[in-house]
Tab-separated table of C-alpha atoms in Angstrom:
chain	number	residue	atom	x	y	z
J	3	UNK	CA	40.791	141.388	-55.782
J	4	UNK	CA	40.302	144.977	-54.615
J	5	UNK	CA	44.046	145.643	-54.555
J	6	UNK	CA	44.492	144.571	-58.180
J	7	UNK	CA	41.498	146.248	-59.796
J	8	UNK	CA	40.515	149.777	-60.666
J	9	UNK	CA	38.286	151.497	-58.137
J	10	UNK	CA	35.297	153.606	-59.240
J	11	UNK	CA	35.552	156.976	-57.507
J	12	UNK	CA	32.804	159.599	-57.532
J	13	UNK	CA	33.957	163.115	-58.370
J	14	UNK	CA	31.605	164.973	-56.040
J	15	UNK	CA	31.984	168.309	-57.796
J	16	UNK	CA	30.880	166.796	-61.124
J	17	UNK	CA	28.117	164.517	-59.818
J	18	UNK	CA	24.615	165.925	-60.324
J	19	UNK	CA	22.911	163.109	-58.351
J	20	UNK	CA	20.919	161.970	-61.394
J	21	UNK	CA	20.739	158.460	-59.863
J	22	UNK	CA	21.620	156.644	-63.102
J	23	UNK	CA	24.431	154.833	-61.267
J	24	UNK	CA	22.097	153.941	-58.387
J	25	UNK	CA	19.664	152.323	-60.812
J	26	UNK	CA	22.288	150.411	-62.848
J	27	UNK	CA	24.349	149.017	-59.944
J	28	UNK	CA	23.736	145.234	-59.811
J	29	UNK	CA	24.829	145.058	-56.165
J	30	UNK	CA	22.770	148.091	-55.023
J	31	UNK	CA	25.766	149.611	-53.250
J	32	UNK	CA	25.416	153.162	-54.580
J	33	UNK	CA	23.244	155.705	-52.834
J	34	UNK	CA	22.751	159.450	-53.020
J	35	UNK	CA	24.492	161.251	-50.189
J	36	UNK	CA	23.013	164.525	-49.070
J	37	UNK	CA	25.431	166.953	-47.534
J	38	UNK	CA	25.931	170.529	-48.670
J	39	UNK	CA	26.127	168.825	-52.092
J	40	UNK	CA	24.052	165.928	-53.405
J	41	UNK	CA	26.256	163.223	-54.898
J	42	UNK	CA	26.472	159.478	-55.349
J	43	UNK	CA	28.350	157.461	-52.759
J	44	UNK	CA	29.706	153.912	-53.182
J	45	UNK	CA	29.818	151.288	-50.441
J	46	UNK	CA	33.193	149.810	-51.433
J	47	UNK	CA	33.054	146.727	-49.210
J	48	UNK	CA	30.277	145.315	-51.388
J	49	UNK	CA	31.311	146.766	-54.781
J	50	UNK	CA	32.165	144.031	-57.321
J	51	UNK	CA	34.063	146.379	-59.654
J	52	UNK	CA	31.789	145.822	-62.654
J	53	UNK	CA	32.173	149.508	-63.661
J	54	UNK	CA	28.558	149.831	-64.797
J	55	UNK	CA	28.368	153.100	-62.854
J	56	UNK	CA	31.376	154.497	-64.689
J	57	UNK	CA	29.992	153.492	-68.078
J	58	UNK	CA	26.516	154.863	-67.326
J	59	UNK	CA	27.326	158.242	-65.800
J	60	UNK	CA	26.168	160.977	-68.204
J	61	UNK	CA	28.372	163.573	-66.476
J	62	UNK	CA	31.604	161.482	-66.503
J	63	UNK	CA	31.672	161.996	-62.752
J	64	UNK	CA	32.959	158.510	-61.949
J	65	UNK	CA	36.656	157.947	-62.509
J	66	UNK	CA	38.446	154.622	-62.388
J	67	UNK	CA	41.463	154.999	-60.126
J	68	UNK	CA	44.353	152.613	-59.600
J	69	UNK	CA	44.990	151.389	-56.067
J	70	UNK	CA	48.474	151.877	-54.599
J	71	UNK	CA	49.388	148.211	-55.091
J	72	UNK	CA	48.053	148.319	-58.654
J	73	UNK	CA	50.267	151.340	-59.414
J	74	UNK	CA	53.359	149.676	-57.908
J	75	UNK	CA	52.853	146.464	-59.853
J	76	UNK	CA	52.120	148.417	-63.005
J	77	UNK	CA	55.327	150.405	-62.517
J	78	UNK	CA	57.322	147.197	-61.984
J	79	UNK	CA	55.552	145.564	-64.964
J	80	UNK	CA	54.707	142.480	-62.923
């Protein structure tokens, strides 16, 4: 499933750590990481790819990226 679906990816520079994604995540796999920047971090092993975080983010800091296999199959139109 993970190879054939879009992956939500946090854009750390754009994330303001508002925690909207943390609150909306049905699987509770998003947390706020504190480094030199504060930003959301996704635990991908448990992510169900519902994209609620992407839809909720007020800063548009969560992109949906294609996996390598997804891009290859998309290119081949399979």
